[in-house]
PDB file of C-alpha atoms in Angstrom:
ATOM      1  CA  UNK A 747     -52.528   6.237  17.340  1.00 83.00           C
ATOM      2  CA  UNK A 748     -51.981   9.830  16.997  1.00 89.00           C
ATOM      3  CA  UNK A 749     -54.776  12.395  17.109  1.00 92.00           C
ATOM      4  CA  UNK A 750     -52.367  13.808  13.827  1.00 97.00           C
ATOM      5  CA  UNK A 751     -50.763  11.757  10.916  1.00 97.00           C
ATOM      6  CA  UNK A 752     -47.669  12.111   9.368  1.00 98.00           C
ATOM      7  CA  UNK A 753     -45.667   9.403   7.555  1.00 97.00           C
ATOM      8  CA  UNK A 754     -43.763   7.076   9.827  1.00 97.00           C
ATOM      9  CA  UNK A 755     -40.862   8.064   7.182  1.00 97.00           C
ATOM     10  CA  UNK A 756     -39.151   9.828   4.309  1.00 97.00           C
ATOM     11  CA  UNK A 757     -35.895   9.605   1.963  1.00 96.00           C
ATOM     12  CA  UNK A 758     -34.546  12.224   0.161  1.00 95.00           C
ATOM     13  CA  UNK A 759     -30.687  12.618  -1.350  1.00 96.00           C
ATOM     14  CA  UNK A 760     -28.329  15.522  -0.432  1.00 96.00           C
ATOM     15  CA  UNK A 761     -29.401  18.858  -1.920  1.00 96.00           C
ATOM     16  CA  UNK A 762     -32.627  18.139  -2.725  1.00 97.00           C
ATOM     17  CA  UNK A 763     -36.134  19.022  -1.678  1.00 97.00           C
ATOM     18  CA  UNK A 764     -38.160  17.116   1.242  1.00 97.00           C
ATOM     19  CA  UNK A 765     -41.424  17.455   2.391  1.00 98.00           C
ATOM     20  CA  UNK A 766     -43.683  15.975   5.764  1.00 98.00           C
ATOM     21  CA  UNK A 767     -47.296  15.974   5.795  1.00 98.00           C
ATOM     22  CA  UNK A 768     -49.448  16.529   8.669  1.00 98.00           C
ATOM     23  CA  UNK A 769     -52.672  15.523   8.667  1.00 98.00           C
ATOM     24  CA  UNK A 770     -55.807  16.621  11.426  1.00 97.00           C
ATOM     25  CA  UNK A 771     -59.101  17.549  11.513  1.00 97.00           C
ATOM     26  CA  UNK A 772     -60.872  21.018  12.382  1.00 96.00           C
ATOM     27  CA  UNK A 773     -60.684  20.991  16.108  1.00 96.00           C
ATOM     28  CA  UNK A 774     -56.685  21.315  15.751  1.00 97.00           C
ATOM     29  CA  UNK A 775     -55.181  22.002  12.216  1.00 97.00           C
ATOM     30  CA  UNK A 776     -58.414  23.443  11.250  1.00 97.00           C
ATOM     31  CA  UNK A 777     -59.070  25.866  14.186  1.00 96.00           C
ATOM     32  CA  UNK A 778     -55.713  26.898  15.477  1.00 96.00           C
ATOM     33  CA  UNK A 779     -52.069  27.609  14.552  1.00 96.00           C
ATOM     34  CA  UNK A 780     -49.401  24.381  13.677  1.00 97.00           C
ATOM     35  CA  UNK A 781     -46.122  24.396  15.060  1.00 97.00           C
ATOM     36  CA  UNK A 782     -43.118  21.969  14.180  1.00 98.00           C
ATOM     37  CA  UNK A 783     -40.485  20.614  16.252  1.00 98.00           C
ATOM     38  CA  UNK A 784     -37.367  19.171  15.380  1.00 98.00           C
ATOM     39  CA  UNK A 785     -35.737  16.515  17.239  1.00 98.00           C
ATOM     40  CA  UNK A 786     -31.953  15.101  16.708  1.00 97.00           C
ATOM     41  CA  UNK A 787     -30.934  11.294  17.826  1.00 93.00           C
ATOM     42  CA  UNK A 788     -30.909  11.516  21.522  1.00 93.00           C
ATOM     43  CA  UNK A 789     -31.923  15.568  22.325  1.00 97.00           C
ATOM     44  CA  UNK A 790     -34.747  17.385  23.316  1.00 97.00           C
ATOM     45  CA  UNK A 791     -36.641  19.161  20.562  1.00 98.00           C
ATOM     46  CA  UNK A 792     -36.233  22.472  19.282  1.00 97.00           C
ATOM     47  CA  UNK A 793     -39.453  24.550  17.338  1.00 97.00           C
ATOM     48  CA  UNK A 794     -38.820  24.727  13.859  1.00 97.00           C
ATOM     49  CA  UNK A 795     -41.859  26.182  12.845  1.00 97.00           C
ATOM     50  CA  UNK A 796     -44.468  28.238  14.642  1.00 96.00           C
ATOM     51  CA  UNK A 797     -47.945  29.932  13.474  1.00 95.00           C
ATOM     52  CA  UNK A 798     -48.134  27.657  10.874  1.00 96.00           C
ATOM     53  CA  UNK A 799     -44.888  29.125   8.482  1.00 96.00           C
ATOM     54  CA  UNK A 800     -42.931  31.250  10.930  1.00 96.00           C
ATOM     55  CA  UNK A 801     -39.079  31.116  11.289  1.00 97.00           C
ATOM     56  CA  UNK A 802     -38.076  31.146  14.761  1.00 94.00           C
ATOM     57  CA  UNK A 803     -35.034  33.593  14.905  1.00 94.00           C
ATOM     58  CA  UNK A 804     -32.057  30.917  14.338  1.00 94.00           C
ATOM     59  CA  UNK A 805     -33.623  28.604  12.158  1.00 96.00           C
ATOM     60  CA  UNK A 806     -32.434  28.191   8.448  1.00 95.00           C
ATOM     61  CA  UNK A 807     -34.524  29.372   5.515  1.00 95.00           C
ATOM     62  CA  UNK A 808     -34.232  26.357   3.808  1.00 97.00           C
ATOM     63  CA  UNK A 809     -36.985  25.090   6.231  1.00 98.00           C
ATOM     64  CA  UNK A 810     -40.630  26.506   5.613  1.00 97.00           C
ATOM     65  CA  UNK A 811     -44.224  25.245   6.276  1.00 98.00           C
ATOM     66  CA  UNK A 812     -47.741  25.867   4.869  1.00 97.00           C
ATOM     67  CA  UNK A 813     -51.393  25.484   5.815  1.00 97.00           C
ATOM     68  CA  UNK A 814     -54.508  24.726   3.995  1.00 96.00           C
ATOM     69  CA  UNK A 815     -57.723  23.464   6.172  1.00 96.00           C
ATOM     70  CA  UNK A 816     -56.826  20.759   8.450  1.00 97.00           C
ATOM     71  CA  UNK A 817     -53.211  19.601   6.869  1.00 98.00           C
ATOM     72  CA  UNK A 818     -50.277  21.160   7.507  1.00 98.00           C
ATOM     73  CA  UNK A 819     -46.816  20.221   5.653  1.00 98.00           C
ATOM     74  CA  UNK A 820     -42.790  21.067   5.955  1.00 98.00           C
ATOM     75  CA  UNK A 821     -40.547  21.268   3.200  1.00 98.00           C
ATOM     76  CA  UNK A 822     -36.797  21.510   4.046  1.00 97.00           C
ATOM     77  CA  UNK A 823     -34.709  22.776   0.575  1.00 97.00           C
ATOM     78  CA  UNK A 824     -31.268  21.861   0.075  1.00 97.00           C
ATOM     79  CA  UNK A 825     -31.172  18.960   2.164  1.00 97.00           C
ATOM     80  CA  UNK A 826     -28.263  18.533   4.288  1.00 96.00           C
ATOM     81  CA  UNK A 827     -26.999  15.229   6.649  1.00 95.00           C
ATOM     82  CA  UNK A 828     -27.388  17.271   9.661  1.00 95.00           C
ATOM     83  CA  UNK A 829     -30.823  17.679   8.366  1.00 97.00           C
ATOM     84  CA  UNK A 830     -31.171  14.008   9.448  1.00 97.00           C
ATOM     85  CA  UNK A 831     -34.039  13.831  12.086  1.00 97.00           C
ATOM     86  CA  UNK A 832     -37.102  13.251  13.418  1.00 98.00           C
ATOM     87  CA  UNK A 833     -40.137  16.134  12.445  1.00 98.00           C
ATOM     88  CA  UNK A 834     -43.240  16.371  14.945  1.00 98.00           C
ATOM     89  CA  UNK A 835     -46.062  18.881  14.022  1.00 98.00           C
ATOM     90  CA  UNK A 836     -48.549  19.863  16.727  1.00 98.00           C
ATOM     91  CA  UNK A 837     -51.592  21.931  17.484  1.00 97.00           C
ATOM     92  CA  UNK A 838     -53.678  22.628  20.091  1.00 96.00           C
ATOM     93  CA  UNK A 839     -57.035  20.910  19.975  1.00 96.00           C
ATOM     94  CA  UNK A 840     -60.219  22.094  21.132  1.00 95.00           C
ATOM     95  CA  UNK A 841     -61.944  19.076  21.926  1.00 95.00           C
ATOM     96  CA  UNK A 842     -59.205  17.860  23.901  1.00 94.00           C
ATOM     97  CA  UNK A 843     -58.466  21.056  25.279  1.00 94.00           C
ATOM     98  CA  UNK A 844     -54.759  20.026  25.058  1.00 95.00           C
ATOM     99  CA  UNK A 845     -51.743  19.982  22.366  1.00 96.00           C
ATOM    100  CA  UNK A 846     -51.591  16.913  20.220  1.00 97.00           C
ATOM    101  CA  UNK A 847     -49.077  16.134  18.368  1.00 98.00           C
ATOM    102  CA  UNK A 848     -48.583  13.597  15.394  1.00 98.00           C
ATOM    103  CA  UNK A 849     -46.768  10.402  15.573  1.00 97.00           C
ATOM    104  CA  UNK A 850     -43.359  11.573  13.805  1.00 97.00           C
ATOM    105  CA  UNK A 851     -41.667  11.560  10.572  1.00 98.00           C
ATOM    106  CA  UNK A 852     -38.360  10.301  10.588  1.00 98.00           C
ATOM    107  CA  UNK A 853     -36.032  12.379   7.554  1.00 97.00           C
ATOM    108  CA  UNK A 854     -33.624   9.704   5.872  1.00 96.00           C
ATOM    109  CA  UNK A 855     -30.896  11.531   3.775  1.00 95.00           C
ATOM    110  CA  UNK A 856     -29.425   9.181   1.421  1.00 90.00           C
TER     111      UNK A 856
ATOM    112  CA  UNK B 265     -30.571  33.049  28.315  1.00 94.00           C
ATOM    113  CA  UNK B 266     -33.374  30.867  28.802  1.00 96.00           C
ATOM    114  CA  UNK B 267     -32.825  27.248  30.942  1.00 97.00           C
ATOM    115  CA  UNK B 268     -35.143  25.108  32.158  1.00 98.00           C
ATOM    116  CA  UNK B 269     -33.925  22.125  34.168  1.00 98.00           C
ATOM    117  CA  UNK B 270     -35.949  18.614  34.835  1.00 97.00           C
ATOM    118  CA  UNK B 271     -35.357  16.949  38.004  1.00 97.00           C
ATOM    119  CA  UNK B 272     -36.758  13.950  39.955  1.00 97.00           C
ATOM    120  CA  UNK B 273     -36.949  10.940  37.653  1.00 97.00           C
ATOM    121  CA  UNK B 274     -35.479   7.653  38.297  1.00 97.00           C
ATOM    122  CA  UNK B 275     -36.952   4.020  38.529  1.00 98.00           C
ATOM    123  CA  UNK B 276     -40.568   3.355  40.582  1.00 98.00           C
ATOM    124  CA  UNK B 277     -42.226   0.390  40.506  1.00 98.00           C
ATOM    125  CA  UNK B 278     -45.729   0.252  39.170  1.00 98.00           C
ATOM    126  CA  UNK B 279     -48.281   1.862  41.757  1.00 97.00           C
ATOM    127  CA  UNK B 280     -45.864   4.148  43.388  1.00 98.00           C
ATOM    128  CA  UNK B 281     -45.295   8.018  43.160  1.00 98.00           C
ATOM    129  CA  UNK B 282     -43.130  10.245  42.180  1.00 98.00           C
ATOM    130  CA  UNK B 283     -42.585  14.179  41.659  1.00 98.00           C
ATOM    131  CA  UNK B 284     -40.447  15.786  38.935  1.00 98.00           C
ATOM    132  CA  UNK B 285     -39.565  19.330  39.057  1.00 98.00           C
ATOM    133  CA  UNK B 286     -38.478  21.672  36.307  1.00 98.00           C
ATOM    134  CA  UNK B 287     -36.505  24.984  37.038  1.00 98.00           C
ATOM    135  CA  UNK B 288     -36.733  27.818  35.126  1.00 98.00           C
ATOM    136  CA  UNK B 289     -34.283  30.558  34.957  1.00 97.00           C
ATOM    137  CA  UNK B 290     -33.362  33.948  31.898  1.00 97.00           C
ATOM    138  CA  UNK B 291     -36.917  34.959  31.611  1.00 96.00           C
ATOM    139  CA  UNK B 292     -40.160  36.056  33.898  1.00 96.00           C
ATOM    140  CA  UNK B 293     -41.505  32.666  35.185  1.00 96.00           C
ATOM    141  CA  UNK B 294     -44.821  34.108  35.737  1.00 96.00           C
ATOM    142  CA  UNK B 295     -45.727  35.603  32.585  1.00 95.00           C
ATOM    143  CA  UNK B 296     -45.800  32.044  30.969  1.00 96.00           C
ATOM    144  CA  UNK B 297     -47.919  29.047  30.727  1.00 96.00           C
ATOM    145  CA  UNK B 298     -45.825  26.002  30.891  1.00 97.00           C
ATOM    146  CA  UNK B 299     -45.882  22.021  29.960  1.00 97.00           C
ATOM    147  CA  UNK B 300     -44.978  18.965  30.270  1.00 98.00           C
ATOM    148  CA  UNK B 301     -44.274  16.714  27.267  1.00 98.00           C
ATOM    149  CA  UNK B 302     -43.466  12.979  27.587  1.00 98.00           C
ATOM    150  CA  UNK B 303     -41.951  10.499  25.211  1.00 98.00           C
ATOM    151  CA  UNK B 304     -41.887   6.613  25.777  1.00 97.00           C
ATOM    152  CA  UNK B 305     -38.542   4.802  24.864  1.00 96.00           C
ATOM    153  CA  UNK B 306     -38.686   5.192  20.409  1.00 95.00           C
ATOM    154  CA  UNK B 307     -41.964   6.377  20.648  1.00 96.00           C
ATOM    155  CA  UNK B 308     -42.887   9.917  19.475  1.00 97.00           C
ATOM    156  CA  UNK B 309     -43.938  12.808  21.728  1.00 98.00           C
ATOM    157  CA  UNK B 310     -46.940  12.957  23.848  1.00 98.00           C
ATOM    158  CA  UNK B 311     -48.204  15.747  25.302  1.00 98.00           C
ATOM    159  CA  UNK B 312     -49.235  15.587  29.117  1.00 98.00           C
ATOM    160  CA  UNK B 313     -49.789  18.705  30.611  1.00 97.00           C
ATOM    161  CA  UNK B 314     -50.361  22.222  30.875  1.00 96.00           C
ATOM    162  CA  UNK B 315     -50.692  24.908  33.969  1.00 96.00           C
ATOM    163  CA  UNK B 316     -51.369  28.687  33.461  1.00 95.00           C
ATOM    164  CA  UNK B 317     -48.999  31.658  33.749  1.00 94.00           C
ATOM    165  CA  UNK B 318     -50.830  32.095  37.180  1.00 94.00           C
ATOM    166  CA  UNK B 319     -51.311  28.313  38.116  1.00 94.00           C
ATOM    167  CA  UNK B 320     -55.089  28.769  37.861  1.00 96.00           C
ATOM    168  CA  UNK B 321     -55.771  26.903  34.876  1.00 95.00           C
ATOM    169  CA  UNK B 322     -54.854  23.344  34.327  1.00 96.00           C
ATOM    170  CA  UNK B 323     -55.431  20.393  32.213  1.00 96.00           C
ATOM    171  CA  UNK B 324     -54.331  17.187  31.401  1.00 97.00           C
ATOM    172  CA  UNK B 325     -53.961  14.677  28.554  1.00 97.00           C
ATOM    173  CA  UNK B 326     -56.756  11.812  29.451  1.00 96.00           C
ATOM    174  CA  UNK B 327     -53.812   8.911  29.888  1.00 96.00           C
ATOM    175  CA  UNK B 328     -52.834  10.275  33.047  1.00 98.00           C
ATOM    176  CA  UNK B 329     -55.683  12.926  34.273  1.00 97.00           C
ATOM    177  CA  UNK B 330     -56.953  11.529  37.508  1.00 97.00           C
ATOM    178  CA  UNK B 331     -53.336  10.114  38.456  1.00 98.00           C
ATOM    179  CA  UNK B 332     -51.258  13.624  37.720  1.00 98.00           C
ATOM    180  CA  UNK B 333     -50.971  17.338  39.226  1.00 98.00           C
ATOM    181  CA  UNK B 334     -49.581  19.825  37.694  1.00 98.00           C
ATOM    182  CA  UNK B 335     -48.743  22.991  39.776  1.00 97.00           C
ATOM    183  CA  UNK B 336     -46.607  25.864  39.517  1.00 97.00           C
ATOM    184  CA  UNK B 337     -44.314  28.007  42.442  1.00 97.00           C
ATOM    185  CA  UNK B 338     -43.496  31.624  40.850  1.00 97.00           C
ATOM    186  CA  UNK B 339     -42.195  32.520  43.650  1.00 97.00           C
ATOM    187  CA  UNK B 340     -39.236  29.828  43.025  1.00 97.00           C
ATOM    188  CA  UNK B 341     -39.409  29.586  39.569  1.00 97.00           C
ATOM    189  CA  UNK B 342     -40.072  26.017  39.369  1.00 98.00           C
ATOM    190  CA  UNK B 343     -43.342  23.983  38.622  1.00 95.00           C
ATOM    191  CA  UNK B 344     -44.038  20.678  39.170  1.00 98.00           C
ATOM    192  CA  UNK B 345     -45.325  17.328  37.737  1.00 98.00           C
ATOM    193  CA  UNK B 346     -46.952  14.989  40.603  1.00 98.00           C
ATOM    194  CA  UNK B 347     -47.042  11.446  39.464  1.00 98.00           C
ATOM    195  CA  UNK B 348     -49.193   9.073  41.469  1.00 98.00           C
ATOM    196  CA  UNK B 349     -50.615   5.374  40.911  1.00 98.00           C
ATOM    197  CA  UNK B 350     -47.895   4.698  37.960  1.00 98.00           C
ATOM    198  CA  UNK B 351     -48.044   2.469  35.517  1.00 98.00           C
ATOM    199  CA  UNK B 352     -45.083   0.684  33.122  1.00 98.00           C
ATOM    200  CA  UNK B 353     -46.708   2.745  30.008  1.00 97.00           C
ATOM    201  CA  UNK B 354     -45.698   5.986  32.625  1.00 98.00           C
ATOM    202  CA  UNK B 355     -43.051   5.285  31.327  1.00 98.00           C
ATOM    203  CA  UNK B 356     -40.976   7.640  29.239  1.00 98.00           C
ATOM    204  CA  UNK B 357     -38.513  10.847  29.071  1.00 98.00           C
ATOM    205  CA  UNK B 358     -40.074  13.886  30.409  1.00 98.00           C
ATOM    206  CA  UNK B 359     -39.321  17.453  28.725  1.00 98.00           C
ATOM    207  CA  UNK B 360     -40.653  20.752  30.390  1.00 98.00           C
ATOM    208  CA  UNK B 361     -41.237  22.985  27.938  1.00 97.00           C
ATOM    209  CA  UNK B 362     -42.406  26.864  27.884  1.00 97.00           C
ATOM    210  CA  UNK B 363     -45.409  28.256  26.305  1.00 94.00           C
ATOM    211  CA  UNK B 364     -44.450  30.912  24.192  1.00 90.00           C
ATOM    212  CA  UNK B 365     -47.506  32.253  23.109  1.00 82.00           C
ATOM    213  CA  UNK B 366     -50.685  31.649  24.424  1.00 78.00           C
ATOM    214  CA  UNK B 367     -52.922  31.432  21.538  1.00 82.00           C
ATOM    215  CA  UNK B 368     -50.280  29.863  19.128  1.00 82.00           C
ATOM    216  CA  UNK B 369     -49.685  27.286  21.876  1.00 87.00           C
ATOM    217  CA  UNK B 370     -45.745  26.956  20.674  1.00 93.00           C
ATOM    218  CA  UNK B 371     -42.964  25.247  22.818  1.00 96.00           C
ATOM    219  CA  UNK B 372     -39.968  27.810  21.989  1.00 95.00           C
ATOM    220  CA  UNK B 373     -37.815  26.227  25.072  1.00 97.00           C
ATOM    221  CA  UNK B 374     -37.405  23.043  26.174  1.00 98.00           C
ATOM    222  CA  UNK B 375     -35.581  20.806  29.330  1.00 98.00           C
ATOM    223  CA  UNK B 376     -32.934  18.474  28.296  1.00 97.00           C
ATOM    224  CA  UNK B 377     -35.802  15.830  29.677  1.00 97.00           C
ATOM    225  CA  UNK B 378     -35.834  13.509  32.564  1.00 98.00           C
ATOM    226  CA  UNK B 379     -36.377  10.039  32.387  1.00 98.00           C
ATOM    227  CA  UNK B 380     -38.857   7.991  34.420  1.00 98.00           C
ATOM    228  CA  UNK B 381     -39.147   4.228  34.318  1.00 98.00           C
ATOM    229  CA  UNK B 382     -41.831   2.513  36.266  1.00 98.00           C
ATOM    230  CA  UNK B 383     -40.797  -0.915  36.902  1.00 97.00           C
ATOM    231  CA  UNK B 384     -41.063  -3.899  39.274  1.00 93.00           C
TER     232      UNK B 384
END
């Protein structure tokens, strides 16, 4: 069970518009920044996100992230196969005095 | 250019030890605080560790605090993951991955991720 929650799963169709949830509570999305990692089938992950909507220099602008309280969400635009992947947000926690991350969202493009 | 490279992992049987190693190189080793982040075969990520820029500061996620020690050589550019008393659910690929900013706590490099499986 992870500390955040994000849906196991989600289907979208070529050019259109996605988005993950993230769910926490306020000693992680609610006190401190979200990042978001992108991982393709068999490679390491790669930040997608940082400071809750910042582009890493690299990264497409069809990709872009909000904040409000303690859930976080990703929306990726013109949705491409390559786009096919699994999502991970993460935040550091206070409580736990680590990084937690949530369970995954695996992007389906029809 | 920034590389880090994960060494060390292979198969242990349950109860044993082992040490990984990650190597950094393209950027100043000492002016970052650095993970480790685990991830058990088609499970998602988990994180596991974290040392300071100086080595100073360290925690652990509670799964494997008590059983593994993080530290940190600057002078080498390398740091460290000491695994002792594993178990089967040790077992997993794990990434090094670079701090990039302290307070935002984001992972803007990562190893290509070693994998350890504990096994009898």
């Amino acid at each position: 069970q992870s500390v955040l929650t994000q849906p196991p799963s989600v289907s979208a169709a070529p050019r259109q518009r996605v988005t993950i949830s993230c769910s926490g509570s306020g000693s992680n999305i609610g006190s401190n920044a979200v990042n978001w990692y992108q991982q393709l089938p068999g490679k390491a992950p790669i930040l997608l996100i940082y400071f809750d909507n910042r582009l890493p220099s690299g990264v497409s602008d069809r990709f872009s992230a909000s904040k409000s309280g303690t859930s976080a969400s990703l929306a990726i635009s013109g949705l491409q196969s390559e786009d096919e992947a699994d999502y991970y947000c993460a935040a550091w926690d206070d409580s736990l005095n680590g990084v937690v991350f949530g369970g995954g969202t695996k992007l389906n493009v029809l | 250019q920034v590389h880090l490279v994960e060494s060390g992992g292979g198969v242990v049987q349950p109860g044993r030890s082992l040490t990984l190693s990650c190597a950094a190189s393209g950027f100043t080793f000492s002016s970052f605080g650095m993970h480790w982040v685990r991830q058990a075969p088609g499970k998602g990520l988990e994180w596991v560790a974290i040392i300071s820029l100086d080595g100073r500061n360290k925690n652990y996620a509670d799964s494997v605090r008590g059983r593994f020690t993080i530290s940190r050589d600057n002078s080498q550019n390398i740091f460290y993951l000491q695994m002792n008393s594993l178990r089967t659910e040790d077992t997993a690929v794990y990434y090094c991955a670079r701090e990039e900013g302290f307070v935002i706590k984001n992972f803007d490099y990562w190893g290509q991720g070693t994998l350890v499986t504990v096994s009898s």
